[in-house]
Phi, psi and omega in degrees: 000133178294152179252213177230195198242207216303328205277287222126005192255167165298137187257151164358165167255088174269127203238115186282119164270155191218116166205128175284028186225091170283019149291308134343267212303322189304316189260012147303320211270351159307293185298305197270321193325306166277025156257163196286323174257050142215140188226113196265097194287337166200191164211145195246122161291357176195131195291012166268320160290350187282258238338299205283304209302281226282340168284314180322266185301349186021064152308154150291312152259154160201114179301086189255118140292159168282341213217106152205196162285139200077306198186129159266175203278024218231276170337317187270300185314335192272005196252304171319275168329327161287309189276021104086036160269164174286053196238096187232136186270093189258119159314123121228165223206186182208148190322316173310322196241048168314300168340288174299342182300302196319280201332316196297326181302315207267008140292019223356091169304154141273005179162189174185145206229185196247177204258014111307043187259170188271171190291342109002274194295315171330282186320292208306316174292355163265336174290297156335304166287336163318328194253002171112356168256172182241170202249131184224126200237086157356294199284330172288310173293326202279337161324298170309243198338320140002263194323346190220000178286020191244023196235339194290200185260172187278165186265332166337304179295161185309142198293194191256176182283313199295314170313316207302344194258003204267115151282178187332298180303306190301305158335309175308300180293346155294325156323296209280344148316298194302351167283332152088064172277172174244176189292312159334333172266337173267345186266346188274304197302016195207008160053021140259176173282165173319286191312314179300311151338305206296292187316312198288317195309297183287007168275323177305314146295329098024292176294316182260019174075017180275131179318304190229174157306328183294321189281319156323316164283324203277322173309317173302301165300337177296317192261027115093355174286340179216108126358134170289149177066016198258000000 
């Protein structure tokens, strides 16, 4: 999570782009360039270069393509995220290359968005992952998932052993991650407060040793606890 500077406000939001299109990058930096709580410190053609700018510069985000040269960005997150910088990474991707998400998700990315989203929705999902939560695009993971569910497990069987360590409730709150509710949403649906949500959500990661809410929905469906479209 970013901090703050000498007066005491919160700073800029610093955001590395890694895209191999300068065009691309140009017309993020078009897009991002006027708010005010984001500051874009470099830019990368590739994922070996975002790999060195983010051990260098320690962004706060860093806006990675997937397809990229040298090193893709699946490749590069997963190098960032071991080496355990203060760096969280939101993917974007395009449909075609769905295929790739997952990998990314489970090197741990914080989200991933589609590289048509609006501009708007960008800002708010770079803000989010900034303050230390992860961006989970519904409409997108149940695309992804769609495509592979014929791989998953039956949900019938027993749960797995890593579920196991979960109580009733956290399992519940797991699930209902997995619907891609927010916490305000799983607490009217499960009849707690916000904060018990809050709560139950970091035993779960906590248990099941996961970075994030993202890597969490992707666990849910591998092991088959939650069905695309269920």
């Amino acid at each position: 999570m970013r901090g703050e500077d000498r007066a005491g406000a919160a700073r800029p939001i610093r955001l590395l782009l890694a895209d191999d299109q300068p065009l691309l990058r140009t017309g993020f930096r078009m897009v991002l360039g006027g708010e005010p709580d984001l500051d874009i410190v470099a830019e990368a053609g590739d994922g070996v270069e975002a790999v060195e700018l983010a051990r260098r510069l320690l962004p706060d985000v860093v806006l990675m393509d997937i397809r990229m040269p040298r090193m893709d960005g699946v490749a590069a997150t997963k190098i960032i995220v071991d080496a355990k910088l203060p760096v969280r990474v939101l993917i974007l991707t395009t449909f075609d290359l769905d295929e790739y998400v997952v990998g990314a998700l489970r090197a741990g990315a914080s989200g991933f968005l589609a590289k048509d989203v609006p501009a708007d929705d960008l800002v708010i999902a770079i803000r989010t992952v900034a303050a230390g939560e992860a961006v989970v695009a519904p409409r997108i993971l149940k695309r992804l998932l769609d495509k592979f569910a014929v791989a998953l497990p039956d949900p019938d069987a027993a749960p797995p052993r890593d579920l196991r360590v979960l109580t009733d409730r956290e399992r519940e709150v797991l699930v209902q991650l997995a619907r891609g509710l927010s916490n305000a949403e799983i607490a009217r649906a499960l009849s707690v407060s916000e904060t018990t949500v809050k709560t139950h959500v970091g035993h779960v990661l906590t248990k099941l040793g996961l970075r994030d809410r993202v890597q969490a929905v992707v666990l849910a469906y591998e092991t088959g606890l939650v069905r695309p479209g269920s």
